[in-house]
CSV table of C-alpha atoms in Angstrom, one decimal:
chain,number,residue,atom,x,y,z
A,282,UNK,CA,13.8,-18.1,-21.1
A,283,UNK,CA,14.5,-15.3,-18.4
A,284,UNK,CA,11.6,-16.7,-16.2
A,285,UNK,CA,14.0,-20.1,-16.2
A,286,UNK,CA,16.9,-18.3,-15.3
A,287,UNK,CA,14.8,-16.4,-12.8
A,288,UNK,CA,13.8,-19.4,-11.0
A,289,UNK,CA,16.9,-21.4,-11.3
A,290,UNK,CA,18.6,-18.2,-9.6
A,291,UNK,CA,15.6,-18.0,-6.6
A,292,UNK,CA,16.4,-21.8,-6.4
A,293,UNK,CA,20.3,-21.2,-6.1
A,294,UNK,CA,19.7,-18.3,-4.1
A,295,UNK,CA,16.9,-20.2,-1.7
A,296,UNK,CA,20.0,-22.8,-1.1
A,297,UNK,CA,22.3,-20.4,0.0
A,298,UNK,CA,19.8,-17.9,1.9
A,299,UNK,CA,17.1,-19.8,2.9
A,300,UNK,CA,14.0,-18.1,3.8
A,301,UNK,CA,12.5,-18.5,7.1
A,302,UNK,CA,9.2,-17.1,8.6
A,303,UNK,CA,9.3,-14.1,10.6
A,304,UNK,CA,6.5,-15.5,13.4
A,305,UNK,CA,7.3,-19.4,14.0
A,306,UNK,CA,11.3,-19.5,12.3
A,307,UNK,CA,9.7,-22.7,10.2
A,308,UNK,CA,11.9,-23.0,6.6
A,309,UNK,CA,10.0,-21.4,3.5
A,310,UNK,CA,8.1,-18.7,3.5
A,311,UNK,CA,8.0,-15.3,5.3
A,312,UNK,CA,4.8,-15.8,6.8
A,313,UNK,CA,4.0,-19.5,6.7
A,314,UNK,CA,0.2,-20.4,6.8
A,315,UNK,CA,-0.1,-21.2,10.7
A,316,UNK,CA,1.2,-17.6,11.1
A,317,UNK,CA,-1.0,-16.2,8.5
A,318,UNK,CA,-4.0,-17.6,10.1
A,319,UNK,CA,-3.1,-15.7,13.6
A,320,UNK,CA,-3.6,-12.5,12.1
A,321,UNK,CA,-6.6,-10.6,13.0
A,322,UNK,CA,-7.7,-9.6,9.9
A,323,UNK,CA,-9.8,-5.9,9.8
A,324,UNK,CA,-13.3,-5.7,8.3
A,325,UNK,CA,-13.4,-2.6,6.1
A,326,UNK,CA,-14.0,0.8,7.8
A,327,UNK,CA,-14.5,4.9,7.4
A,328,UNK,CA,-11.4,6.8,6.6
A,329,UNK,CA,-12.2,9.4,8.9
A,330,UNK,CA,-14.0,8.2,11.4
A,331,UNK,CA,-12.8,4.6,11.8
A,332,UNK,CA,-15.9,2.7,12.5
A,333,UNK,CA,-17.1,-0.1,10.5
A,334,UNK,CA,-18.9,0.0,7.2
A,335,UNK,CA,-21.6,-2.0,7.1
A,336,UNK,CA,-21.5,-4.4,3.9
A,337,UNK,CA,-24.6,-4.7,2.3
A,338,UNK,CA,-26.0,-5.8,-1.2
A,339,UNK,CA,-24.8,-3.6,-3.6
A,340,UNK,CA,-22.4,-1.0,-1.5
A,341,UNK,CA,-18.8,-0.7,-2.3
A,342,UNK,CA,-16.3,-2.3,0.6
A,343,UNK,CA,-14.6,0.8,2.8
A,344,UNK,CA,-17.1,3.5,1.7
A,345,UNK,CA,-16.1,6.9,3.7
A,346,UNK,CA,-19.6,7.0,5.7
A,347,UNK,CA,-22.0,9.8,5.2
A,348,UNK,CA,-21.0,11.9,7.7
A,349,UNK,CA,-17.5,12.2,6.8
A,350,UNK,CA,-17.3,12.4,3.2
A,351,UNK,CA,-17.3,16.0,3.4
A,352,UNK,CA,-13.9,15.7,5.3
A,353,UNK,CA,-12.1,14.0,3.0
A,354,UNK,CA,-10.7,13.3,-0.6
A,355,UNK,CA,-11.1,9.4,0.0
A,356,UNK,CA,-13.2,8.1,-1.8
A,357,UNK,CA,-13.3,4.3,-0.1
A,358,UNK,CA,-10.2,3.1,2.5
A,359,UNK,CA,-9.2,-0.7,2.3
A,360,UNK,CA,-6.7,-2.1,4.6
A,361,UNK,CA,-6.1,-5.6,6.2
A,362,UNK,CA,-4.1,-5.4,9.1
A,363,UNK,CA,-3.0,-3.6,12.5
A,364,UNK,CA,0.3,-2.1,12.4
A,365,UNK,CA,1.5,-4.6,14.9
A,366,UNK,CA,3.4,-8.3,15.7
A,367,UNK,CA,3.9,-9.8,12.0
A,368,UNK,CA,2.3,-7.6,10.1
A,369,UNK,CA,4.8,-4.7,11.6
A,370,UNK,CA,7.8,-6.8,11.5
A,371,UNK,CA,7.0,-7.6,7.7
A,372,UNK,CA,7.0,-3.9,6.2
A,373,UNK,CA,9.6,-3.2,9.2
A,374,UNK,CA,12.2,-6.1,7.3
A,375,UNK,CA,11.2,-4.8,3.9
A,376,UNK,CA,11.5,-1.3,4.3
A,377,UNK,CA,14.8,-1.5,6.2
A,378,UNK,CA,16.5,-4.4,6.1
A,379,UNK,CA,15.8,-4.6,1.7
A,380,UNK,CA,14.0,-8.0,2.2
A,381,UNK,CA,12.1,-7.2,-1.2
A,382,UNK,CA,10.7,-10.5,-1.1
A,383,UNK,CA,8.3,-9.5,1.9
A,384,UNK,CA,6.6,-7.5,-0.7
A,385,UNK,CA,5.3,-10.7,-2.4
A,386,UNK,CA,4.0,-12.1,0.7
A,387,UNK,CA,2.1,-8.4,1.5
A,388,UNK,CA,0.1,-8.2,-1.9
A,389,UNK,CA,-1.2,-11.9,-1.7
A,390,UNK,CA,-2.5,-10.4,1.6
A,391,UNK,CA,-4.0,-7.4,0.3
A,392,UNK,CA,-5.2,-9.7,-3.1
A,393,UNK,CA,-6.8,-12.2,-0.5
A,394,UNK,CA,-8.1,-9.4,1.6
A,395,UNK,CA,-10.1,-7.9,-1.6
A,396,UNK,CA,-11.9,-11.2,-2.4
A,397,UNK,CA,-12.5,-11.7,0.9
A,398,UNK,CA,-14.8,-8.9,0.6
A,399,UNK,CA,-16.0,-9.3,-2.9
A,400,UNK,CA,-13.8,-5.4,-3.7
A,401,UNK,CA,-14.8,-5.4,-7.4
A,402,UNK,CA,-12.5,-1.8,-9.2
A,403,UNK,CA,-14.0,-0.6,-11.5
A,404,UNK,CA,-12.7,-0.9,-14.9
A,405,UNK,CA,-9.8,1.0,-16.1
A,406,UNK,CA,-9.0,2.2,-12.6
A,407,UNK,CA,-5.3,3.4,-12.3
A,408,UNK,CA,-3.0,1.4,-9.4
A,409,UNK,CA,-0.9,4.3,-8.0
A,410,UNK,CA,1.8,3.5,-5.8
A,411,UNK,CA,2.7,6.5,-2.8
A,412,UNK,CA,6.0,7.9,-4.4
A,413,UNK,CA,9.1,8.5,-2.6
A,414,UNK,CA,11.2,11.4,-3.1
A,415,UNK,CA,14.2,10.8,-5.4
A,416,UNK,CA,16.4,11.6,-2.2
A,417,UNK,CA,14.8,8.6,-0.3
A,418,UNK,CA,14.6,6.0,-3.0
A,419,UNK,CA,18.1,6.0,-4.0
A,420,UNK,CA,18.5,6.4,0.0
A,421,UNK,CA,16.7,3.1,0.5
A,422,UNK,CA,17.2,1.4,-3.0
A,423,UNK,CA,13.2,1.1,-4.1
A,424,UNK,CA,9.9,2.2,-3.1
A,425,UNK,CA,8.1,-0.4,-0.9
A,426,UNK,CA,4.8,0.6,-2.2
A,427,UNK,CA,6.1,0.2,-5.8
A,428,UNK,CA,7.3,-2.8,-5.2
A,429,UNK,CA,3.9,-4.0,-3.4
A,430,UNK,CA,2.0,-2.5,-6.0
A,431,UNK,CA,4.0,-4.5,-8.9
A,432,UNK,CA,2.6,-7.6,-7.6
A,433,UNK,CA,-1.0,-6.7,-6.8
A,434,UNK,CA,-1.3,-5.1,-9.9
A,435,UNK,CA,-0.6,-8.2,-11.5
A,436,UNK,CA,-2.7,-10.1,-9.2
A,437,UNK,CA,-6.1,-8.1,-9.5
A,438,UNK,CA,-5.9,-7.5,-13.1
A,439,UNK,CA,-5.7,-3.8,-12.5
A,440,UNK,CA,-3.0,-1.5,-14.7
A,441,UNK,CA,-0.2,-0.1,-12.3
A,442,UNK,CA,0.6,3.5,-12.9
A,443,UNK,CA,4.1,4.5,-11.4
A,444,UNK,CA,5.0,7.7,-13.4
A,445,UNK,CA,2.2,10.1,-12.6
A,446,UNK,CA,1.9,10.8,-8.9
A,447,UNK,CA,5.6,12.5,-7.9
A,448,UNK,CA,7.0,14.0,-4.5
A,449,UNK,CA,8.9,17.0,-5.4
A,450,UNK,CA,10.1,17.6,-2.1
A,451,UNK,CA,12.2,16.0,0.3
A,452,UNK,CA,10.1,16.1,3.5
A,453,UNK,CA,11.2,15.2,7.3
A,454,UNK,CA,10.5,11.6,8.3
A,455,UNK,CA,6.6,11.6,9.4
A,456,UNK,CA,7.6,8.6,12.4
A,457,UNK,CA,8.0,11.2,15.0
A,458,UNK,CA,5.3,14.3,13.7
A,459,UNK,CA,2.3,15.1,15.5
A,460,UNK,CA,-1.0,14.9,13.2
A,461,UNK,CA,-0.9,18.2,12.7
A,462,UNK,CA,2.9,18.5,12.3
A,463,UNK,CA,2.6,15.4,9.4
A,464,UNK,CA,0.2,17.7,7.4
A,465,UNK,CA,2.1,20.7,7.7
A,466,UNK,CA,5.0,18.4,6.4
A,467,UNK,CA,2.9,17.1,3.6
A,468,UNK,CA,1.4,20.5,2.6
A,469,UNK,CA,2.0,20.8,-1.5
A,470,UNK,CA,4.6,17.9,-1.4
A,471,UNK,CA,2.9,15.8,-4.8
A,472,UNK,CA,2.6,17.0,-8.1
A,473,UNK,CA,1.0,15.3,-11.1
A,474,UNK,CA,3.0,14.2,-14.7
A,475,UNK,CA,0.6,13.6,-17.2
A,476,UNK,CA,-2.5,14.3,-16.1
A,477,UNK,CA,-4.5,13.4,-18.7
A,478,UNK,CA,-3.2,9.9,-17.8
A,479,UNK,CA,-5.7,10.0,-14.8
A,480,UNK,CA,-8.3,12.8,-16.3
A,481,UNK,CA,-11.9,10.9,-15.0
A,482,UNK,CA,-10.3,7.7,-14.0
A,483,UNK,CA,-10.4,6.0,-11.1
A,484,UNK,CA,-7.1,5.7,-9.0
A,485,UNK,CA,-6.2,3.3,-6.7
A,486,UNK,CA,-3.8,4.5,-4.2
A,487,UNK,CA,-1.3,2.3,-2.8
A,488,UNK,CA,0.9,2.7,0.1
A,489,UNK,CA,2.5,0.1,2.7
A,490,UNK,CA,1.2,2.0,6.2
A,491,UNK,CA,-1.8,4.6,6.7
A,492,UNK,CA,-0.8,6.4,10.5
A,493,UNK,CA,-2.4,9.6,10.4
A,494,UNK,CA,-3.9,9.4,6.5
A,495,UNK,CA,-1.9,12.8,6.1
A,496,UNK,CA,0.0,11.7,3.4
A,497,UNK,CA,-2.9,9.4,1.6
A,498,UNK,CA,-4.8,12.7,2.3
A,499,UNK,CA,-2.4,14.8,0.8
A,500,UNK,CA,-1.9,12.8,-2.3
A,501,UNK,CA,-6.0,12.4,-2.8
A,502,UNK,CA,-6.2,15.9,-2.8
A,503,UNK,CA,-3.5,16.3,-5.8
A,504,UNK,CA,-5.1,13.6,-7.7
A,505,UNK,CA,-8.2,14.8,-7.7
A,506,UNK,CA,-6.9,18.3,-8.4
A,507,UNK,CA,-5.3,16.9,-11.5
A,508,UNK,CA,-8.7,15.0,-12.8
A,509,UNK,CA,-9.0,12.0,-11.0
A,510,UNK,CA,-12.6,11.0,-10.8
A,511,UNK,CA,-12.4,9.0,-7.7
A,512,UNK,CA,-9.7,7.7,-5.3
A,513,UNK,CA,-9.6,5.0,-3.3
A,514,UNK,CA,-6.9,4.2,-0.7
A,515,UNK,CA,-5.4,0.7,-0.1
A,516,UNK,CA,-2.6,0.1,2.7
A,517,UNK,CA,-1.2,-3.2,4.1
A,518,UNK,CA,-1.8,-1.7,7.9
A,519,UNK,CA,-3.1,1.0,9.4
């Protein structure tokens, strides 16, 4: 019954606002499937160090590379996309213009993304969306990556976790920080509710766009303080 009214009020709502995409202006969809194919799509690569990990028989997608895993608290990095043309104006529209459909169209692009490359979580791993300080998200009215997350979660079969991983501080807005300004900024910012909800488990951590990686950095480091066995990092762009 509520998924009918859902859809009759999408269908009301499509009528009355309808949805155009953001590269070509065609009625329909956000990112129609011309656009979508324009897209350069980015091969998996190091955390750290950028470069490409080389995909062979039996390795896990986005691995940090050997040299680097002593740098970090990254397990494996995933992400699609360039923080540019589309892909930019997509989380831009979302995240400040409250277009919370462009979520939908983001996590089919992650979902597609991980087949793509055969990304196989292993079971009982934790989807962990990047909070938002309480200040911010009644600021902005949701959390993007929440939002994101919702619908991956239900799209790779993987249990989102929203309750766990908390900013307890309000923080300056990273956009204009230096690298080492944004981890100075981050420094003891996340804090963990429950943590035997994550003890030895697997996370999967969400967020829309990696810049620097301070703040994926930042939350790694608090999950795996907390119990986490691994984390792996997931953003729509980078």
């Amino acid at each position: 019954m509520c998924k009918t009214i859902g859809g009759v009020k999408k269908f009301i709502l499509d009528l009355i606002f309808p949805i155009f995409c953001l590269g070509c202006q065609e009625e329909g969809q956000f990112l129609c499937e011309k656009c979508r194919s324009k897209i350069l799509v980015i091969p998996p690569t190091c955390f750290v160090c950028k470069k490409m990990v080389p995909i062979a028989e039996g390795s896990v997608p986005g691995r940090t590379c050997l040299n680097c895993r002593s740098k970090t608290n990254i397990y494996a990095y995933l992400s699609p996309f360039f923080y540019e043309g589309l892909i930019k104006n997509s989380i831009h529209d979302l995240k400040y213009k409250r277009v919370r459909d462009i979520a939908g169209e983001l996590s089919g692009l992650l979902a597609d993304y991980l087949v793509k490359y055969k990304v196989v979580f292993p079971q009982e791993a934790l989807l962990i969306p990047a909070p938002l300080h309480s200040y911010r998200r009644r600021e902005r009215g949701f959390n993007q990556a929440e939002l994101i997350g919702h619908l991956l979660s239900e799209r790779i079969g993987v249990n989102l976790e929203k309750e766990v991983l908390i900013k307890t501080k309000s923080t300056k807005s990273q956009v204009e920080l230096s690298a080492d300004e944004r981890r100075e900024n981050l420094a003891g910012v996340f804090a963990v509710k429950n943590p035997e909800k994550i003890l030895n488990k697997n996370i999967i951590l969400l967020d829309d766009v990696k810049t620097t990686g301070s703040t994926l950095e930042e939350a790694a480091q608090t999950l795996k303080s907390a119990g986490a066995k691994r984390v792996w990092a997931v953003t729509v762009a980078h």
